[in-house]
PDB file of C-alpha atoms in Angstrom:
ATOM      1  CA  UNK A   1    -168.878 -16.570  12.510  1.00 55.00           C
ATOM      2  CA  UNK A   2    -165.381 -17.362  11.284  1.00 61.00           C
ATOM      3  CA  UNK A   3    -164.667 -19.428  14.383  1.00 68.00           C
ATOM      4  CA  UNK A   4    -167.834 -21.475  13.742  1.00 70.00           C
ATOM      5  CA  UNK A   5    -166.603 -22.134  10.218  1.00 68.00           C
ATOM      6  CA  UNK A   6    -163.208 -23.241  11.540  1.00 69.00           C
ATOM      7  CA  UNK A   7    -164.835 -25.494  14.157  1.00 74.00           C
ATOM      8  CA  UNK A   8    -167.044 -27.086  11.499  1.00 75.00           C
ATOM      9  CA  UNK A   9    -164.011 -27.495   9.250  1.00 76.00           C
ATOM     10  CA  UNK A  10    -162.037 -29.171  12.034  1.00 85.00           C
ATOM     11  CA  UNK A  11    -164.961 -31.468  12.786  1.00 88.00           C
ATOM     12  CA  UNK A  12    -165.172 -32.462   9.113  1.00 89.00           C
ATOM     13  CA  UNK A  13    -161.424 -33.021   9.004  1.00 90.00           C
ATOM     14  CA  UNK A  14    -161.531 -35.267  12.068  1.00 92.00           C
ATOM     15  CA  UNK A  15    -164.468 -37.272  10.689  1.00 93.00           C
ATOM     16  CA  UNK A  16    -162.716 -37.811   7.354  1.00 93.00           C
ATOM     17  CA  UNK A  17    -159.466 -38.808   9.044  1.00 94.00           C
ATOM     18  CA  UNK A  18    -161.302 -41.296  11.270  1.00 95.00           C
ATOM     19  CA  UNK A  19    -163.128 -42.837   8.292  1.00 96.00           C
ATOM     20  CA  UNK A  20    -159.979 -43.202   6.209  1.00 96.00           C
ATOM     21  CA  UNK A  21    -158.049 -44.378   9.269  1.00 96.00           C
ATOM     22  CA  UNK A  22    -160.604 -47.152   9.770  1.00 96.00           C
ATOM     23  CA  UNK A  23    -160.296 -48.108   6.097  1.00 96.00           C
ATOM     24  CA  UNK A  24    -156.513 -48.167   6.483  1.00 96.00           C
ATOM     25  CA  UNK A  25    -156.866 -50.425   9.517  1.00 97.00           C
ATOM     26  CA  UNK A  26    -159.234 -52.698   7.561  1.00 95.00           C
ATOM     27  CA  UNK A  27    -156.616 -53.009   4.821  1.00 95.00           C
ATOM     28  CA  UNK A  28    -153.931 -53.841   7.362  1.00 95.00           C
ATOM     29  CA  UNK A  29    -156.115 -56.474   9.034  1.00 95.00           C
ATOM     30  CA  UNK A  30    -157.031 -58.041   5.681  1.00 92.00           C
ATOM     31  CA  UNK A  31    -153.359 -58.163   4.725  1.00 92.00           C
ATOM     32  CA  UNK A  32    -152.451 -59.868   7.992  1.00 92.00           C
ATOM     33  CA  UNK A  33    -155.325 -62.336   7.649  1.00 90.00           C
ATOM     34  CA  UNK A  34    -154.211 -63.097   4.092  1.00 88.00           C
ATOM     35  CA  UNK A  35    -150.688 -63.833   5.290  1.00 88.00           C
ATOM     36  CA  UNK A  36    -152.050 -66.072   8.039  1.00 86.00           C
ATOM     37  CA  UNK A  37    -154.380 -67.868   5.594  1.00 83.00           C
ATOM     38  CA  UNK A  38    -151.525 -68.901   3.313  1.00 80.00           C
ATOM     39  CA  UNK A  39    -149.086 -69.740   6.109  1.00 80.00           C
ATOM     40  CA  UNK A  40    -151.263 -72.124   8.087  1.00 76.00           C
ATOM     41  CA  UNK A  41    -149.932 -75.690   7.915  1.00 68.00           C
ATOM     42  CA  UNK A  42    -152.460 -76.930   5.351  1.00 69.00           C
ATOM     43  CA  UNK A  43    -154.612 -75.197   2.759  1.00 63.00           C
ATOM     44  CA  UNK A  44    -157.656 -77.338   3.253  1.00 65.00           C
ATOM     45  CA  UNK A  45    -161.343 -76.796   3.460  1.00 63.00           C
ATOM     46  CA  UNK A  46    -160.874 -76.682   7.247  1.00 75.00           C
ATOM     47  CA  UNK A  47    -158.934 -73.410   6.958  1.00 79.00           C
ATOM     48  CA  UNK A  48    -161.588 -70.718   7.637  1.00 83.00           C
ATOM     49  CA  UNK A  49    -159.501 -67.841   6.236  1.00 82.00           C
ATOM     50  CA  UNK A  50    -158.820 -69.653   2.982  1.00 80.00           C
ATOM     51  CA  UNK A  51    -162.517 -70.571   2.763  1.00 82.00           C
ATOM     52  CA  UNK A  52    -163.435 -66.914   3.312  1.00 83.00           C
ATOM     53  CA  UNK A  53    -161.202 -65.895   0.398  1.00 84.00           C
ATOM     54  CA  UNK A  54    -162.781 -68.506  -1.878  1.00 83.00           C
ATOM     55  CA  UNK A  55    -166.331 -67.633  -0.782  1.00 86.00           C
ATOM     56  CA  UNK A  56    -165.750 -63.903  -1.305  1.00 85.00           C
ATOM     57  CA  UNK A  57    -164.510 -64.580  -4.831  1.00 85.00           C
ATOM     58  CA  UNK A  58    -167.558 -66.722  -5.580  1.00 87.00           C
ATOM     59  CA  UNK A  59    -169.995 -64.125  -4.227  1.00 87.00           C
ATOM     60  CA  UNK A  60    -168.387 -61.355  -6.261  1.00 85.00           C
ATOM     61  CA  UNK A  61    -168.063 -63.595  -9.362  1.00 84.00           C
ATOM     62  CA  UNK A  62    -164.328 -62.821  -9.614  1.00 82.00           C
ATOM     63  CA  UNK A  63    -162.606 -66.131 -10.269  1.00 81.00           C
ATOM     64  CA  UNK A  64    -161.517 -68.816  -7.853  1.00 81.00           C
ATOM     65  CA  UNK A  65    -159.841 -66.791  -5.123  1.00 81.00           C
ATOM     66  CA  UNK A  66    -159.534 -63.217  -3.880  1.00 81.00           C
ATOM     67  CA  UNK A  67    -156.227 -62.942  -2.069  1.00 85.00           C
ATOM     68  CA  UNK A  68    -156.726 -60.988   1.166  1.00 87.00           C
ATOM     69  CA  UNK A  69    -153.062 -59.933   1.081  1.00 89.00           C
ATOM     70  CA  UNK A  70    -153.494 -58.122  -2.224  1.00 90.00           C
ATOM     71  CA  UNK A  71    -156.947 -56.772  -1.376  1.00 90.00           C
ATOM     72  CA  UNK A  72    -155.693 -55.531   1.998  1.00 93.00           C
ATOM     73  CA  UNK A  73    -152.677 -53.871   0.399  1.00 94.00           C
ATOM     74  CA  UNK A  74    -154.850 -52.115  -2.187  1.00 94.00           C
ATOM     75  CA  UNK A  75    -157.268 -50.855   0.483  1.00 95.00           C
ATOM     76  CA  UNK A  76    -154.331 -49.744   2.656  1.00 96.00           C
ATOM     77  CA  UNK A  77    -152.712 -47.796  -0.201  1.00 96.00           C
ATOM     78  CA  UNK A  78    -155.976 -46.120  -1.227  1.00 97.00           C
ATOM     79  CA  UNK A  79    -156.790 -45.158   2.376  1.00 96.00           C
ATOM     80  CA  UNK A  80    -153.268 -43.775   2.853  1.00 96.00           C
ATOM     81  CA  UNK A  81    -153.648 -41.726  -0.314  1.00 97.00           C
ATOM     82  CA  UNK A  82    -156.934 -40.251   0.893  1.00 96.00           C
ATOM     83  CA  UNK A  83    -155.476 -39.509   4.343  1.00 96.00           C
ATOM     84  CA  UNK A  84    -152.625 -37.583   2.712  1.00 97.00           C
ATOM     85  CA  UNK A  85    -155.077 -35.707   0.470  1.00 96.00           C
ATOM     86  CA  UNK A  86    -157.241 -34.708   3.466  1.00 94.00           C
ATOM     87  CA  UNK A  87    -154.189 -33.583   5.457  1.00 93.00           C
ATOM     88  CA  UNK A  88    -152.856 -31.545   2.516  1.00 95.00           C
ATOM     89  CA  UNK A  89    -156.235 -29.933   1.853  1.00 93.00           C
ATOM     90  CA  UNK A  90    -156.819 -28.821   5.428  1.00 90.00           C
ATOM     91  CA  UNK A  91    -153.196 -27.760   5.948  1.00 90.00           C
ATOM     92  CA  UNK A  92    -153.499 -25.512   2.885  1.00 91.00           C
ATOM     93  CA  UNK A  93    -156.824 -24.185   4.151  1.00 88.00           C
ATOM     94  CA  UNK A  94    -155.397 -23.339   7.587  1.00 86.00           C
ATOM     95  CA  UNK A  95    -152.379 -21.657   5.968  1.00 87.00           C
ATOM     96  CA  UNK A  96    -154.740 -19.475   3.920  1.00 88.00           C
ATOM     97  CA  UNK A  97    -156.693 -18.506   7.038  1.00 86.00           C
ATOM     98  CA  UNK A  98    -153.472 -17.669   8.877  1.00 88.00           C
ATOM     99  CA  UNK A  99    -152.186 -15.550   5.977  1.00 90.00           C
ATOM    100  CA  UNK A 100    -155.528 -13.755   5.754  1.00 90.00           C
ATOM    101  CA  UNK A 101    -155.489 -12.837   9.448  1.00 90.00           C
ATOM    102  CA  UNK A 102    -151.880 -11.648   9.170  1.00 92.00           C
ATOM    103  CA  UNK A 103    -152.806  -9.407   6.228  1.00 93.00           C
ATOM    104  CA  UNK A 104    -155.738  -7.963   8.181  1.00 93.00           C
ATOM    105  CA  UNK A 105    -153.522  -7.308  11.195  1.00 93.00           C
ATOM    106  CA  UNK A 106    -150.908  -5.588   9.005  1.00 93.00           C
ATOM    107  CA  UNK A 107    -153.578  -3.389   7.369  1.00 93.00           C
ATOM    108  CA  UNK A 108    -154.956  -2.489  10.803  1.00 93.00           C
ATOM    109  CA  UNK A 109    -151.489  -1.532  12.082  1.00 92.00           C
ATOM    110  CA  UNK A 110    -150.796   0.590   8.993  1.00 91.00           C
ATOM    111  CA  UNK A 111    -154.151   2.324   9.345  1.00 91.00           C
ATOM    112  CA  UNK A 112    -153.500   3.093  13.025  1.00 90.00           C
ATOM    113  CA  UNK A 113    -150.059   4.513  12.173  1.00 89.00           C
ATOM    114  CA  UNK A 114    -151.614   6.690   9.486  1.00 89.00           C
ATOM    115  CA  UNK A 115    -154.324   7.946  11.866  1.00 90.00           C
ATOM    116  CA  UNK A 116    -151.738   8.752  14.548  1.00 89.00           C
ATOM    117  CA  UNK A 117    -149.572  10.594  12.017  1.00 85.00           C
ATOM    118  CA  UNK A 118    -152.578  12.665  10.885  1.00 86.00           C
ATOM    119  CA  UNK A 119    -153.511  13.478  14.489  1.00 87.00           C
ATOM    120  CA  UNK A 120    -149.956  14.559  15.318  1.00 84.00           C
ATOM    121  CA  UNK A 121    -149.817  16.681  12.176  1.00 83.00           C
ATOM    122  CA  UNK A 122    -153.129  18.344  13.076  1.00 82.00           C
ATOM    123  CA  UNK A 123    -151.956  18.922  16.656  1.00 80.00           C
ATOM    124  CA  UNK A 124    -148.725  20.608  15.514  1.00 81.00           C
ATOM    125  CA  UNK A 125    -150.638  22.821  13.083  1.00 79.00           C
ATOM    126  CA  UNK A 126    -153.045  23.940  15.841  1.00 76.00           C
ATOM    127  CA  UNK A 127    -150.198  24.754  18.229  1.00 71.00           C
ATOM    128  CA  UNK A 128    -148.238  26.838  15.739  1.00 58.00           C
ATOM    129  CA  UNK A 129    -148.336  30.585  16.617  1.00 61.00           C
ATOM    130  CA  UNK A 130    -150.118  32.851  14.180  1.00 59.00           C
ATOM    131  CA  UNK A 131    -148.218  36.054  13.255  1.00 56.00           C
TER     132      UNK A 131
END
């Protein structure tokens, strides 16, 4: 049962990391496209990347231009933040599971030592001669 929980937890962790990794990659690609859009020889209506920035701004009703460099950087930072949060959360969770199993193992060893001590004590009492 515990192993099923761990497997499900690992699956969830992998899915979240893939999602935020894809968002991070989207931010990186947008940033690169923004750099390319502003470094092409001419900022004309023929420039498809510049036109995409203008059209996105018009569709979202956010002014004249949405700079892909800034948008990509914001998405990249947010995705990085969420990746770090996911990694921290699951690292803490796995540390708790490891500590819990170590505590159980220590209790089991102590209990076995106590049982052996009681058995040895009972064996010595039974072997003692009665006068």
